[in-house]
PDB file of C-alpha atoms and ligand atoms in Angstrom:
ATOM      1  CA  UNK A 719     -78.233  98.214 -73.706  1.00  0.00           C
ATOM      2  CA  UNK A 720     -81.525  99.241 -75.241  1.00  0.00           C
ATOM      3  CA  UNK A 721     -82.066 102.796 -76.386  1.00  0.00           C
ATOM      4  CA  UNK A 722     -84.190 104.670 -73.886  1.00  0.00           C
ATOM      5  CA  UNK A 723     -85.573 108.157 -73.400  1.00  0.00           C
ATOM      6  CA  UNK A 724     -84.788 108.006 -69.691  1.00  0.00           C
ATOM      7  CA  UNK A 725     -82.755 111.078 -68.750  1.00  0.00           C
ATOM      8  CA  UNK A 726     -79.961 109.298 -66.899  1.00  0.00           C
ATOM      9  CA  UNK A 727     -76.666 109.343 -68.787  1.00  0.00           C
ATOM     10  CA  UNK A 728     -75.687 106.092 -70.484  1.00  0.00           C
ATOM     11  CA  UNK A 729     -72.405 106.153 -68.536  1.00  0.00           C
ATOM     12  CA  UNK A 730     -74.370 106.141 -65.260  1.00  0.00           C
ATOM     13  CA  UNK A 731     -76.781 103.426 -66.409  1.00  0.00           C
ATOM     14  CA  UNK A 732     -73.917 101.219 -67.537  1.00  0.00           C
ATOM     15  CA  UNK A 733     -72.482 101.312 -64.013  1.00  0.00           C
ATOM     16  CA  UNK A 734     -75.764 100.992 -62.123  1.00  0.00           C
ATOM     17  CA  UNK A 735     -77.103  97.996 -64.080  1.00  0.00           C
ATOM     18  CA  UNK A 736     -74.324  95.568 -63.017  1.00  0.00           C
ATOM     19  CA  UNK A 737     -74.914  96.670 -59.424  1.00  0.00           C
ATOM     20  CA  UNK A 738     -78.610  95.787 -59.782  1.00  0.00           C
ATOM     21  CA  UNK A 739     -77.790  92.557 -61.628  1.00  0.00           C
ATOM     22  CA  UNK A 740     -75.540  91.338 -58.785  1.00  0.00           C
ATOM     23  CA  UNK A 741     -78.233  91.870 -56.206  1.00  0.00           C
ATOM     24  CA  UNK A 742     -80.857  90.321 -58.542  1.00  0.00           C
ATOM     25  CA  UNK A 743     -78.775  87.127 -58.641  1.00  0.00           C
ATOM     26  CA  UNK A 744     -78.572  87.190 -54.833  1.00  0.00           C
ATOM     27  CA  UNK A 745     -82.333  87.708 -54.501  1.00  0.00           C
ATOM     28  CA  UNK A 746     -83.220  84.814 -56.845  1.00  0.00           C
ATOM     29  CA  UNK A 747     -80.760  82.565 -54.989  1.00  0.00           C
ATOM     30  CA  UNK A 748     -82.030  83.726 -51.584  1.00  0.00           C
ATOM     31  CA  UNK A 749     -85.646  83.037 -52.577  1.00  0.00           C
ATOM     32  CA  UNK A 750     -84.887  79.372 -53.302  1.00  0.00           C
ATOM     33  CA  UNK A 751     -82.751  79.051 -50.156  1.00  0.00           C
ATOM     34  CA  UNK A 752     -85.550  80.353 -47.931  1.00  0.00           C
ATOM     35  CA  UNK A 753     -88.008  78.006 -49.638  1.00  0.00           C
ATOM     36  CA  UNK A 754     -85.595  75.192 -48.781  1.00  0.00           C
ATOM     37  CA  UNK A 755     -85.897  76.256 -45.122  1.00  0.00           C
ATOM     38  CA  UNK A 756     -89.697  76.588 -45.420  1.00  0.00           C
ATOM     39  CA  UNK A 757     -90.018  73.022 -46.724  1.00  0.00           C
ATOM     40  CA  UNK A 758     -87.549  71.239 -44.460  1.00  0.00           C
ATOM     41  CA  UNK A 759     -87.729  72.927 -41.059  1.00  0.00           C
ATOM     42  CA  UNK A 760     -88.706  70.656 -38.130  1.00  0.00           C
ATOM     43  CA  UNK A 761     -89.123  70.958 -34.368  1.00  0.00           C
ATOM     44  CA  UNK A 762     -91.392  72.629 -31.793  1.00  0.00           C
ATOM     45  CA  UNK A 763     -91.420  75.973 -33.669  1.00  0.00           C
ATOM     46  CA  UNK A 764     -92.330  74.237 -36.929  1.00  0.00           C
ATOM     47  CA  UNK A 765     -95.490  76.109 -37.820  1.00  0.00           C
ATOM     48  CA  UNK A 766     -94.185  79.556 -36.806  1.00  0.00           C
ATOM     49  CA  UNK A 767     -90.961  79.147 -38.802  1.00  0.00           C
ATOM     50  CA  UNK A 768     -92.609  77.331 -41.719  1.00  0.00           C
ATOM     51  CA  UNK A 769     -95.015  80.264 -42.161  1.00  0.00           C
ATOM     52  CA  UNK A 770     -92.424  82.964 -41.445  1.00  0.00           C
ATOM     53  CA  UNK A 771     -90.000  81.551 -44.013  1.00  0.00           C
ATOM     54  CA  UNK A 772     -92.749  81.457 -46.630  1.00  0.00           C
ATOM     55  CA  UNK A 773     -93.610  85.088 -45.968  1.00  0.00           C
ATOM     56  CA  UNK A 774     -89.955  86.107 -46.253  1.00  0.00           C
ATOM     57  CA  UNK A 775     -89.510  84.118 -49.470  1.00  0.00           C
ATOM     58  CA  UNK A 776     -92.494  86.011 -50.905  1.00  0.00           C
ATOM     59  CA  UNK A 777     -90.937  89.351 -49.924  1.00  0.00           C
ATOM     60  CA  UNK A 778     -87.580  88.385 -51.427  1.00  0.00           C
ATOM     61  CA  UNK A 779     -89.329  87.319 -54.638  1.00  0.00           C
ATOM     62  CA  UNK A 780     -90.918  90.777 -54.806  1.00  0.00           C
ATOM     63  CA  UNK A 781     -87.447  92.239 -54.365  1.00  0.00           C
ATOM     64  CA  UNK A 782     -86.137  90.281 -57.339  1.00  0.00           C
ATOM     65  CA  UNK A 783     -88.966  91.823 -59.343  1.00  0.00           C
ATOM     66  CA  UNK A 784     -88.083  95.340 -58.143  1.00  0.00           C
ATOM     67  CA  UNK A 785     -84.419  94.857 -59.051  1.00  0.00           C
ATOM     68  CA  UNK A 786     -85.114  93.262 -62.439  1.00  0.00           C
ATOM     69  CA  UNK A 787     -87.615  95.932 -63.442  1.00  0.00           C
ATOM     70  CA  UNK A 788     -85.240  98.725 -62.451  1.00  0.00           C
ATOM     71  CA  UNK A 789     -82.694  97.139 -64.800  1.00  0.00           C
ATOM     72  CA  UNK A 790     -85.190  97.105 -67.665  1.00  0.00           C
ATOM     73  CA  UNK A 791     -86.375 100.632 -66.852  1.00  0.00           C
ATOM     74  CA  UNK A 792     -82.770 101.737 -67.355  1.00  0.00           C
ATOM     75  CA  UNK A 793     -82.550 100.031 -70.741  1.00  0.00           C
ATOM     76  CA  UNK A 794     -80.734  96.922 -69.564  1.00  0.00           C
ATOM     77  CA  UNK A 795     -81.562  93.230 -69.781  1.00  0.00           C
ATOM     78  CA  UNK A 796     -82.487  91.565 -66.507  1.00  0.00           C
ATOM     79  CA  UNK A 797     -80.918  88.114 -66.294  1.00  0.00           C
ATOM     80  CA  UNK A 798     -82.799  86.320 -63.562  1.00  0.00           C
ATOM     81  CA  UNK A 799     -83.001  82.620 -64.299  1.00  0.00           C
ATOM     82  CA  UNK A 800     -82.101  80.199 -61.536  1.00  0.00           C
ATOM     83  CA  UNK A 801     -79.033  79.046 -63.475  1.00  0.00           C
ATOM     84  CA  UNK A 802     -77.771  82.594 -63.971  1.00  0.00           C
ATOM     85  CA  UNK A 803     -78.416  83.330 -60.288  1.00  0.00           C
ATOM     86  CA  UNK A 804     -76.522  80.212 -59.225  1.00  0.00           C
ATOM     87  CA  UNK A 805     -73.481  81.386 -61.155  1.00  0.00           C
ATOM     88  CA  UNK A 806     -73.590  85.025 -60.062  1.00  0.00           C
ATOM     89  CA  UNK A 807     -74.865  84.924 -56.481  1.00  0.00           C
ATOM     90  CA  UNK A 808     -72.555  86.124 -53.718  1.00  0.00           C
ATOM     91  CA  UNK A 809     -74.387  84.051 -51.087  1.00  0.00           C
ATOM     92  CA  UNK A 810     -73.081  80.764 -49.735  1.00  0.00           C
ATOM     93  CA  UNK A 811     -75.110  77.641 -50.507  1.00  0.00           C
ATOM     94  CA  UNK A 812     -77.802  76.694 -48.003  1.00  0.00           C
ATOM     95  CA  UNK A 813     -76.845  73.819 -45.678  1.00  0.00           C
ATOM     96  CA  UNK A 814     -78.917  70.835 -46.786  1.00  0.00           C
ATOM     97  CA  UNK A 815     -78.319  68.585 -43.768  1.00  0.00           C
ATOM     98  CA  UNK A 816     -79.912  70.706 -41.019  1.00  0.00           C
ATOM     99  CA  UNK A 817     -83.376  69.981 -39.603  1.00  0.00           C
ATOM    100  CA  UNK A 818     -83.826  71.775 -36.282  1.00  0.00           C
ATOM    101  CA  UNK A 819     -85.800  75.010 -36.282  1.00  0.00           C
ATOM    102  CA  UNK A 820     -83.080  77.038 -34.589  1.00  0.00           C
ATOM    103  CA  UNK A 821     -80.465  75.809 -37.054  1.00  0.00           C
ATOM    104  CA  UNK A 822     -82.712  76.889 -39.908  1.00  0.00           C
ATOM    105  CA  UNK A 823     -83.406  80.232 -38.208  1.00  0.00           C
ATOM    106  CA  UNK A 824     -79.651  80.813 -37.875  1.00  0.00           C
ATOM    107  CA  UNK A 825     -78.957  79.776 -41.483  1.00  0.00           C
ATOM    108  CA  UNK A 826     -81.720  82.039 -42.816  1.00  0.00           C
ATOM    109  CA  UNK A 827     -80.594  84.914 -40.551  1.00  0.00           C
ATOM    110  CA  UNK A 828     -77.000  84.582 -41.815  1.00  0.00           C
ATOM    111  CA  UNK A 829     -78.132  84.861 -45.408  1.00  0.00           C
ATOM    112  CA  UNK A 830     -80.579  87.707 -44.791  1.00  0.00           C
ATOM    113  CA  UNK A 831     -77.748  89.564 -43.049  1.00  0.00           C
ATOM    114  CA  UNK A 832     -75.330  88.959 -45.949  1.00  0.00           C
ATOM    115  CA  UNK A 833     -77.919  90.070 -48.506  1.00  0.00           C
ATOM    116  CA  UNK A 834     -78.873  93.079 -46.362  1.00  0.00           C
ATOM    117  CA  UNK A 835     -75.229  94.116 -46.092  1.00  0.00           C
ATOM    118  CA  UNK A 836     -74.582  94.100 -49.832  1.00  0.00           C
ATOM    119  CA  UNK A 837     -77.889  95.848 -50.564  1.00  0.00           C
ATOM    120  CA  UNK A 838     -77.018  98.566 -48.025  1.00  0.00           C
ATOM    121  CA  UNK A 839     -73.613  99.037 -49.672  1.00  0.00           C
ATOM    122  CA  UNK A 840     -75.409  99.351 -53.019  1.00  0.00           C
ATOM    123  CA  UNK A 841     -77.520 102.257 -51.685  1.00  0.00           C
ATOM    124  CA  UNK A 842     -74.405 104.403 -51.267  1.00  0.00           C
ATOM    125  CA  UNK A 843     -72.863 103.211 -54.531  1.00  0.00           C
ATOM    126  CA  UNK A 844     -76.008 104.079 -56.524  1.00  0.00           C
ATOM    127  CA  UNK A 845     -76.183 107.486 -54.835  1.00  0.00           C
ATOM    128  CA  UNK A 846     -72.496 108.146 -55.620  1.00  0.00           C
ATOM    129  CA  UNK A 847     -73.176 107.255 -59.240  1.00  0.00           C
ATOM    130  CA  UNK A 848     -75.959 109.852 -59.346  1.00  0.00           C
ATOM    131  CA  UNK A 849     -78.966 107.509 -59.542  1.00  0.00           C
ATOM    132  CA  UNK A 850     -81.192 108.436 -56.594  1.00  0.00           C
ATOM    133  CA  UNK A 851     -84.051 106.246 -57.820  1.00  0.00           C
ATOM    134  CA  UNK A 852     -81.953 103.084 -57.840  1.00  0.00           C
ATOM    135  CA  UNK A 853     -80.633 104.090 -54.402  1.00  0.00           C
ATOM    136  CA  UNK A 854     -84.290 104.304 -53.341  1.00  0.00           C
ATOM    137  CA  UNK A 855     -84.990 100.786 -54.673  1.00  0.00           C
ATOM    138  CA  UNK A 856     -82.043  99.469 -52.671  1.00  0.00           C
ATOM    139  CA  UNK A 857     -83.179 101.442 -49.603  1.00  0.00           C
ATOM    140  CA  UNK A 858     -86.658  99.927 -49.767  1.00  0.00           C
ATOM    141  CA  UNK A 859     -85.207  96.431 -50.012  1.00  0.00           C
ATOM    142  CA  UNK A 860     -82.664  97.039 -47.271  1.00  0.00           C
ATOM    143  CA  UNK A 861     -85.319  98.302 -44.853  1.00  0.00           C
ATOM    144  CA  UNK A 862     -87.560  95.283 -45.522  1.00  0.00           C
ATOM    145  CA  UNK A 863     -84.686  92.810 -45.109  1.00  0.00           C
ATOM    146  CA  UNK A 864     -83.687  94.402 -41.772  1.00  0.00           C
ATOM    147  CA  UNK A 865     -87.260  93.898 -40.591  1.00  0.00           C
ATOM    148  CA  UNK A 866     -87.423  90.251 -41.680  1.00  0.00           C
ATOM    149  CA  UNK A 867     -84.022  89.649 -40.092  1.00  0.00           C
ATOM    150  CA  UNK A 868     -85.501  90.913 -36.839  1.00  0.00           C
ATOM    151  CA  UNK A 869     -88.435  88.479 -37.164  1.00  0.00           C
ATOM    152  CA  UNK A 870     -86.025  85.565 -37.643  1.00  0.00           C
ATOM    153  CA  UNK A 871     -83.537  86.680 -34.984  1.00  0.00           C
ATOM    154  CA  UNK A 872     -86.344  87.023 -32.427  1.00  0.00           C
ATOM    155  CA  UNK A 873     -86.426  83.203 -32.467  1.00  0.00           C
ATOM    156  CA  UNK A 874     -82.713  83.095 -31.715  1.00  0.00           C
ATOM    157  CA  UNK A 875     -82.488  85.878 -29.122  1.00  0.00           C
ATOM    158  CA  UNK A 876     -84.676  84.470 -26.315  1.00  0.00           C
ATOM    159  CA  UNK A 877     -82.492  84.349 -23.202  1.00  0.00           C
ATOM    160  CA  UNK A 878     -79.566  86.119 -24.901  1.00  0.00           C
TER     161      UNK A 878
HETATM  162 FE1  LIG B2273     -95.459  76.166 -48.944  1.00  0.00          FE
END
């Protein structure tokens, strides 16, 4: 931990930083997984999904920045390399053998939902720990992920 003038107790920061670090690893992992979908999707919805996945990857990349910079604002060190993320991520690896647009939409939706779930849990945990600002970071991310999940699920929900 770096010394900081921030007025949150060290004991709080020491608990909040690992919470942020876990979700940072997920976000870095998720970014590359959604790029995988962006590059490899095929089928009649190609252009819609290709562009949607790129947009979501961009949003998730911004989220990794938000998480990492909250860690550094609290005096921590943000560990966000791809190799670190691969070791720490809670997400399952992206299926490499799928091609069809709906398979990719389902795979991306599954991972957005998993990420969204752990980010939502982190909102309450950060609030319990007494760090409303970190809870706000998680809330912002959670809200955006719910919205992108809707955009992806809209491709899967026709006729259901
Ligand atoms: Fe691209």
